[in-house]
PDB file of C-alpha atoms in Angstrom:
ATOM      1  CA  UNK W   1      24.032 -39.670  14.524  1.00 63.00           C
ATOM      2  CA  UNK W   2      24.540 -36.476  16.505  1.00 65.00           C
ATOM      3  CA  UNK W   3      24.149 -34.334  13.374  1.00 63.00           C
ATOM      4  CA  UNK W   4      20.942 -36.155  12.508  1.00 66.00           C
ATOM      5  CA  UNK W   5      19.523 -35.381  15.946  1.00 64.00           C
ATOM      6  CA  UNK W   6      20.668 -31.761  15.692  1.00 65.00           C
ATOM      7  CA  UNK W   7      19.025 -31.423  12.270  1.00 65.00           C
ATOM      8  CA  UNK W   8      15.732 -32.732  13.564  1.00 69.00           C
ATOM      9  CA  UNK W   9      15.958 -30.472  16.607  1.00 65.00           C
ATOM     10  CA  UNK W  10      16.665 -27.444  14.386  1.00 65.00           C
ATOM     11  CA  UNK W  11      13.674 -28.215  12.178  1.00 62.00           C
ATOM     12  CA  UNK W  12      11.406 -28.704  15.172  1.00 61.00           C
ATOM     13  CA  UNK W  13      12.677 -25.479  16.754  1.00 58.00           C
ATOM     14  CA  UNK W  14      12.085 -23.490  13.556  1.00 59.00           C
ATOM     15  CA  UNK W  15       8.594 -24.903  13.216  1.00 60.00           C
ATOM     16  CA  UNK W  16       7.714 -23.855  16.765  1.00 60.00           C
ATOM     17  CA  UNK W  17       9.612 -20.552  16.870  1.00 59.00           C
ATOM     18  CA  UNK W  18      10.008 -18.997  13.397  1.00 58.00           C
ATOM     19  CA  UNK W  19      12.873 -16.542  13.198  1.00 52.00           C
ATOM     20  CA  UNK W  20      11.803 -12.880  13.449  1.00 49.00           C
ATOM     21  CA  UNK W  21      14.691 -11.826  11.209  1.00 44.00           C
ATOM     22  CA  UNK W  22      13.344 -13.445   8.041  1.00 44.00           C
ATOM     23  CA  UNK W  23      10.275 -15.174   6.682  1.00 44.00           C
ATOM     24  CA  UNK W  24       9.820 -18.241   4.501  1.00 44.00           C
ATOM     25  CA  UNK W  25       8.330 -18.713   1.067  1.00 42.00           C
ATOM     26  CA  UNK W  26       5.698 -21.421   0.760  1.00 42.00           C
ATOM     27  CA  UNK W  27       7.264 -22.658  -2.434  1.00 44.00           C
ATOM     28  CA  UNK W  28      10.847 -22.421  -1.220  1.00 45.00           C
ATOM     29  CA  UNK W  29      12.943 -24.911  -3.175  1.00 50.00           C
ATOM     30  CA  UNK W  30      15.148 -25.816  -0.238  1.00 51.00           C
ATOM     31  CA  UNK W  31      15.974 -24.941   3.364  1.00 53.00           C
ATOM     32  CA  UNK W  32      18.445 -22.139   4.169  1.00 54.00           C
ATOM     33  CA  UNK W  33      22.121 -23.064   3.449  1.00 53.00           C
ATOM     34  CA  UNK W  34      23.128 -23.525   7.103  1.00 50.00           C
ATOM     35  CA  UNK W  35      20.194 -25.823   7.761  1.00 48.00           C
ATOM     36  CA  UNK W  36      20.878 -27.741   4.522  1.00 46.00           C
ATOM     37  CA  UNK W  37      24.390 -28.521   5.746  1.00 47.00           C
ATOM     38  CA  UNK W  38      23.146 -29.753   9.107  1.00 44.00           C
ATOM     39  CA  UNK W  39      20.195 -31.608   7.653  1.00 43.00           C
ATOM     40  CA  UNK W  40      21.984 -33.304   4.762  1.00 45.00           C
ATOM     41  CA  UNK W  41      22.425 -36.375   6.938  1.00 43.00           C
ATOM     42  CA  UNK W  42      18.727 -36.633   7.434  1.00 44.00           C
ATOM     43  CA  UNK W  43      16.962 -36.776   4.085  1.00 41.00           C
ATOM     44  CA  UNK W  44      13.676 -37.391   5.849  1.00 43.00           C
ATOM     45  CA  UNK W  45      14.051 -34.130   7.762  1.00 41.00           C
ATOM     46  CA  UNK W  46      14.786 -32.237   4.532  1.00 39.00           C
ATOM     47  CA  UNK W  47      11.826 -33.844   2.750  1.00 42.00           C
ATOM     48  CA  UNK W  48       9.509 -32.862   5.589  1.00 44.00           C
ATOM     49  CA  UNK W  49      11.004 -29.389   5.897  1.00 41.00           C
ATOM     50  CA  UNK W  50       8.212 -27.369   4.299  1.00 39.00           C
ATOM     51  CA  UNK W  51       5.504 -29.324   6.122  1.00 42.00           C
ATOM     52  CA  UNK W  52       7.061 -28.660   9.523  1.00 44.00           C
ATOM     53  CA  UNK W  53       7.220 -24.885   9.178  1.00 41.00           C
ATOM     54  CA  UNK W  54       3.789 -23.334   9.827  1.00 44.00           C
ATOM     55  CA  UNK W  55       2.188 -21.934   6.685  1.00 41.00           C
ATOM     56  CA  UNK W  56       1.866 -18.496   8.262  1.00 41.00           C
ATOM     57  CA  UNK W  57       5.649 -18.408   8.671  1.00 39.00           C
ATOM     58  CA  UNK W  58       6.383 -19.510   5.104  1.00 36.00           C
ATOM     59  CA  UNK W  59       4.179 -17.127   3.170  1.00 40.00           C
ATOM     60  CA  UNK W  60       6.519 -14.281   2.321  1.00 39.00           C
ATOM     61  CA  UNK W  61      10.155 -13.815   1.590  1.00 39.00           C
ATOM     62  CA  UNK W  62      11.831 -10.679   2.805  1.00 42.00           C
ATOM     63  CA  UNK W  63      15.123  -9.847   4.444  1.00 39.00           C
ATOM     64  CA  UNK W  64      13.368  -8.358   7.440  1.00 49.00           C
ATOM     65  CA  UNK W  65      10.105  -9.085   9.145  1.00 73.00           C
ATOM     66  CA  UNK W  66       7.014  -6.924   8.917  1.00 78.00           C
ATOM     67  CA  UNK W  67       6.391  -4.432  11.649  1.00 83.00           C
ATOM     68  CA  UNK W  68       3.849  -5.578  14.238  1.00 86.00           C
ATOM     69  CA  UNK W  69       0.251  -5.105  13.187  1.00 90.00           C
ATOM     70  CA  UNK W  70       0.820  -4.936   9.423  1.00 92.00           C
ATOM     71  CA  UNK W  71      -1.844  -7.004   7.665  1.00 92.00           C
ATOM     72  CA  UNK W  72      -0.888  -9.810   5.293  1.00 92.00           C
ATOM     73  CA  UNK W  73      -1.365  -9.395   1.535  1.00 93.00           C
ATOM     74  CA  UNK W  74      -4.205 -11.936   1.680  1.00 93.00           C
ATOM     75  CA  UNK W  75      -5.999  -9.947   4.395  1.00 94.00           C
ATOM     76  CA  UNK W  76      -5.550  -6.738   2.417  1.00 94.00           C
ATOM     77  CA  UNK W  77      -6.765  -8.269  -0.835  1.00 94.00           C
ATOM     78  CA  UNK W  78      -9.914  -9.594   0.833  1.00 95.00           C
ATOM     79  CA  UNK W  79     -10.455  -6.292   2.662  1.00 96.00           C
ATOM     80  CA  UNK W  80     -10.126  -4.245  -0.552  1.00 95.00           C
ATOM     81  CA  UNK W  81     -12.514  -6.559  -2.443  1.00 96.00           C
ATOM     82  CA  UNK W  82     -15.161  -6.355   0.307  1.00 96.00           C
ATOM     83  CA  UNK W  83     -14.769  -2.581   0.694  1.00 96.00           C
ATOM     84  CA  UNK W  84     -15.307  -1.774  -2.970  1.00 94.00           C
ATOM     85  CA  UNK W  85     -15.713   1.938  -3.614  1.00 93.00           C
ATOM     86  CA  UNK W  86     -16.295   2.675   0.100  1.00 95.00           C
ATOM     87  CA  UNK W  87     -12.583   2.137   0.862  1.00 96.00           C
ATOM     88  CA  UNK W  88     -10.526   5.003   2.285  1.00 96.00           C
ATOM     89  CA  UNK W  89      -6.726   4.707   2.248  1.00 95.00           C
ATOM     90  CA  UNK W  90      -5.184   6.977   4.891  1.00 96.00           C
ATOM     91  CA  UNK W  91      -1.604   7.998   4.109  1.00 96.00           C
ATOM     92  CA  UNK W  92       0.024   9.295   7.300  1.00 96.00           C
ATOM     93  CA  UNK W  93       3.446  10.110   5.817  1.00 95.00           C
ATOM     94  CA  UNK W  94       4.885  13.580   6.282  1.00 93.00           C
ATOM     95  CA  UNK W  95       6.397  15.315   3.229  1.00 92.00           C
ATOM     96  CA  UNK W  96       8.392  17.651   5.519  1.00 92.00           C
ATOM     97  CA  UNK W  97      11.942  16.256   5.369  1.00 88.00           C
ATOM     98  CA  UNK W  98      12.867  17.949   8.642  1.00 89.00           C
ATOM     99  CA  UNK W  99       9.965  16.373  10.537  1.00 89.00           C
ATOM    100  CA  UNK W 100      10.189  12.900   8.943  1.00 88.00           C
ATOM    101  CA  UNK W 101      13.418  12.437   6.974  1.00 87.00           C
ATOM    102  CA  UNK W 102      12.705   8.724   6.520  1.00 86.00           C
ATOM    103  CA  UNK W 103       9.562   9.416   4.507  1.00 87.00           C
ATOM    104  CA  UNK W 104      11.519  10.903   1.609  1.00 90.00           C
ATOM    105  CA  UNK W 105      12.471   7.476   0.211  1.00 88.00           C
ATOM    106  CA  UNK W 106       8.915   6.155   0.233  1.00 88.00           C
ATOM    107  CA  UNK W 107       7.579   9.425  -1.219  1.00 89.00           C
ATOM    108  CA  UNK W 108       9.938   8.976  -4.165  1.00 88.00           C
ATOM    109  CA  UNK W 109       8.445   5.520  -4.800  1.00 87.00           C
ATOM    110  CA  UNK W 110       4.792   6.258  -4.010  1.00 89.00           C
ATOM    111  CA  UNK W 111       3.387   9.795  -4.201  1.00 89.00           C
ATOM    112  CA  UNK W 112       0.919  11.245  -1.744  1.00 91.00           C
ATOM    113  CA  UNK W 113      -2.759  10.909  -2.689  1.00 92.00           C
ATOM    114  CA  UNK W 114      -4.191  13.573  -4.971  1.00 85.00           C
ATOM    115  CA  UNK W 115      -7.080  13.917  -7.417  1.00 79.00           C
ATOM    116  CA  UNK W 116      -5.214  12.195 -10.241  1.00 84.00           C
ATOM    117  CA  UNK W 117      -3.177   9.760  -8.150  1.00 87.00           C
ATOM    118  CA  UNK W 118      -4.572   7.253  -5.642  1.00 90.00           C
ATOM    119  CA  UNK W 119      -8.176   8.549  -5.769  1.00 90.00           C
ATOM    120  CA  UNK W 120      -9.353   6.625  -2.668  1.00 92.00           C
ATOM    121  CA  UNK W 121      -6.465   7.996  -0.627  1.00 94.00           C
ATOM    122  CA  UNK W 122      -6.473  10.856   1.840  1.00 95.00           C
ATOM    123  CA  UNK W 123      -3.378  12.457   3.292  1.00 95.00           C
ATOM    124  CA  UNK W 124      -3.666  12.850   7.071  1.00 96.00           C
ATOM    125  CA  UNK W 125      -0.269  13.354   8.734  1.00 95.00           C
ATOM    126  CA  UNK W 126       0.447  11.409  11.933  1.00 95.00           C
ATOM    127  CA  UNK W 127       1.902  13.857  14.462  1.00 94.00           C
ATOM    128  CA  UNK W 128       4.479  12.117  16.657  1.00 90.00           C
ATOM    129  CA  UNK W 129       4.432  14.942  19.215  1.00 92.00           C
ATOM    130  CA  UNK W 130       0.698  14.915  19.892  1.00 95.00           C
ATOM    131  CA  UNK W 131       0.310  11.205  19.006  1.00 95.00           C
ATOM    132  CA  UNK W 132      -2.723  12.096  16.930  1.00 96.00           C
ATOM    133  CA  UNK W 133      -3.930  12.921  13.435  1.00 97.00           C
ATOM    134  CA  UNK W 134      -6.964  14.472  11.750  1.00 97.00           C
ATOM    135  CA  UNK W 135      -9.923  12.143  11.327  1.00 96.00           C
ATOM    136  CA  UNK W 136     -10.891  10.820   7.875  1.00 96.00           C
ATOM    137  CA  UNK W 137     -13.646  12.666   5.989  1.00 93.00           C
ATOM    138  CA  UNK W 138     -16.479  10.300   6.929  1.00 93.00           C
ATOM    139  CA  UNK W 139     -19.127  10.092   9.619  1.00 92.00           C
ATOM    140  CA  UNK W 140     -19.665   6.344   9.159  1.00 95.00           C
ATOM    141  CA  UNK W 141     -17.512   4.621  11.783  1.00 96.00           C
ATOM    142  CA  UNK W 142     -17.780   1.316   9.887  1.00 97.00           C
ATOM    143  CA  UNK W 143     -16.128   2.731   6.760  1.00 96.00           C
ATOM    144  CA  UNK W 144     -13.346   0.365   5.606  1.00 97.00           C
ATOM    145  CA  UNK W 145     -10.017   2.141   6.149  1.00 97.00           C
ATOM    146  CA  UNK W 146      -6.441   1.101   5.402  1.00 96.00           C
ATOM    147  CA  UNK W 147      -3.774   3.147   7.166  1.00 96.00           C
ATOM    148  CA  UNK W 148      -0.171   3.265   5.991  1.00 94.00           C
ATOM    149  CA  UNK W 149       3.082   5.131   6.249  1.00 92.00           C
ATOM    150  CA  UNK W 150       6.390   4.032   4.740  1.00 90.00           C
ATOM    151  CA  UNK W 151       6.661   0.638   6.399  1.00 87.00           C
ATOM    152  CA  UNK W 152       3.905   0.237   8.986  1.00 90.00           C
ATOM    153  CA  UNK W 153       5.040   1.786  12.284  1.00 92.00           C
ATOM    154  CA  UNK W 154       3.003   4.983  12.144  1.00 95.00           C
ATOM    155  CA  UNK W 155       0.362   3.123  10.144  1.00 94.00           C
ATOM    156  CA  UNK W 156      -0.235   0.980  13.236  1.00 95.00           C
ATOM    157  CA  UNK W 157      -0.343   4.044  15.487  1.00 96.00           C
ATOM    158  CA  UNK W 158      -2.869   5.630  13.123  1.00 96.00           C
ATOM    159  CA  UNK W 159      -4.956   2.438  13.125  1.00 96.00           C
ATOM    160  CA  UNK W 160      -4.943   2.325  16.940  1.00 96.00           C
ATOM    161  CA  UNK W 161      -5.835   6.035  17.099  1.00 97.00           C
ATOM    162  CA  UNK W 162      -8.765   5.650  14.672  1.00 97.00           C
ATOM    163  CA  UNK W 163     -10.059   2.626  16.559  1.00 97.00           C
ATOM    164  CA  UNK W 164      -9.877   4.597  19.819  1.00 97.00           C
ATOM    165  CA  UNK W 165     -12.083   7.201  18.098  1.00 96.00           C
ATOM    166  CA  UNK W 166     -14.714   4.578  17.293  1.00 97.00           C
ATOM    167  CA  UNK W 167     -13.748   3.395  13.808  1.00 97.00           C
ATOM    168  CA  UNK W 168     -14.304  -0.360  13.667  1.00 96.00           C
ATOM    169  CA  UNK W 169     -13.100  -1.477  10.238  1.00 96.00           C
ATOM    170  CA  UNK W 170      -9.422  -0.482  10.053  1.00 97.00           C
ATOM    171  CA  UNK W 171      -6.334  -2.356   8.790  1.00 96.00           C
ATOM    172  CA  UNK W 172      -2.662  -1.346   8.804  1.00 95.00           C
ATOM    173  CA  UNK W 173      -1.343  -1.818   5.263  1.00 94.00           C
ATOM    174  CA  UNK W 174       2.307  -1.124   6.037  1.00 91.00           C
ATOM    175  CA  UNK W 175       3.393   1.023   3.124  1.00 89.00           C
ATOM    176  CA  UNK W 176       5.526   1.041  -0.024  1.00 89.00           C
ATOM    177  CA  UNK W 177       8.381  -0.772   1.780  1.00 87.00           C
ATOM    178  CA  UNK W 178       6.047  -3.765   2.185  1.00 87.00           C
ATOM    179  CA  UNK W 179       5.868  -4.362  -1.561  1.00 88.00           C
ATOM    180  CA  UNK W 180       3.648  -7.454  -1.389  1.00 87.00           C
ATOM    181  CA  UNK W 181       1.112  -5.579   0.760  1.00 88.00           C
ATOM    182  CA  UNK W 182       1.431  -2.372  -1.251  1.00 89.00           C
ATOM    183  CA  UNK W 183       0.561  -4.263  -4.419  1.00 91.00           C
ATOM    184  CA  UNK W 184      -2.925  -4.915  -2.988  1.00 90.00           C
ATOM    185  CA  UNK W 185      -3.905  -1.297  -2.286  1.00 91.00           C
ATOM    186  CA  UNK W 186      -1.150   1.101  -3.399  1.00 88.00           C
ATOM    187  CA  UNK W 187      -3.037   2.268  -6.477  1.00 88.00           C
ATOM    188  CA  UNK W 188      -6.283   2.938  -4.585  1.00 86.00           C
TER     189      UNK W 188
END
């Protein structure tokens, strides 16, 4: 009886406060192992498991959560479709290994924009010291822009910076580490 109550409490808790350390998949075949052990005494709780967890918390599976401000793959897909050929993808990574040693891994996976690679991309380095970056090559402040770095931290800072300069249509795409997001715009 006590385990049944604990299982229901755990499911309710997870539905109200999803864990920041991992996300859920909407088509997950079963609850996590620890929860399965606790909930095995309550088949009703297990059957209702996926309905109790909010959809927004079950969408993606990863071992760590996204950085704050990184758009979802659905948001990015819709944004890219609406933007069409007006889209600008701002890559704020720094190829200088001394300035940003962490960027070397993502640069090995996804190269910086150039004429032949990622034609809608522009490379505008986020400077941590000045907390600024060059502005994109457009005068239209409603131009659709996706900012990114390796995983989304500087991408969010770049988004906030551009919005403070008057740009109104900006999303943080995370970066190559966010593979599900990267799939929506990484080749642009």
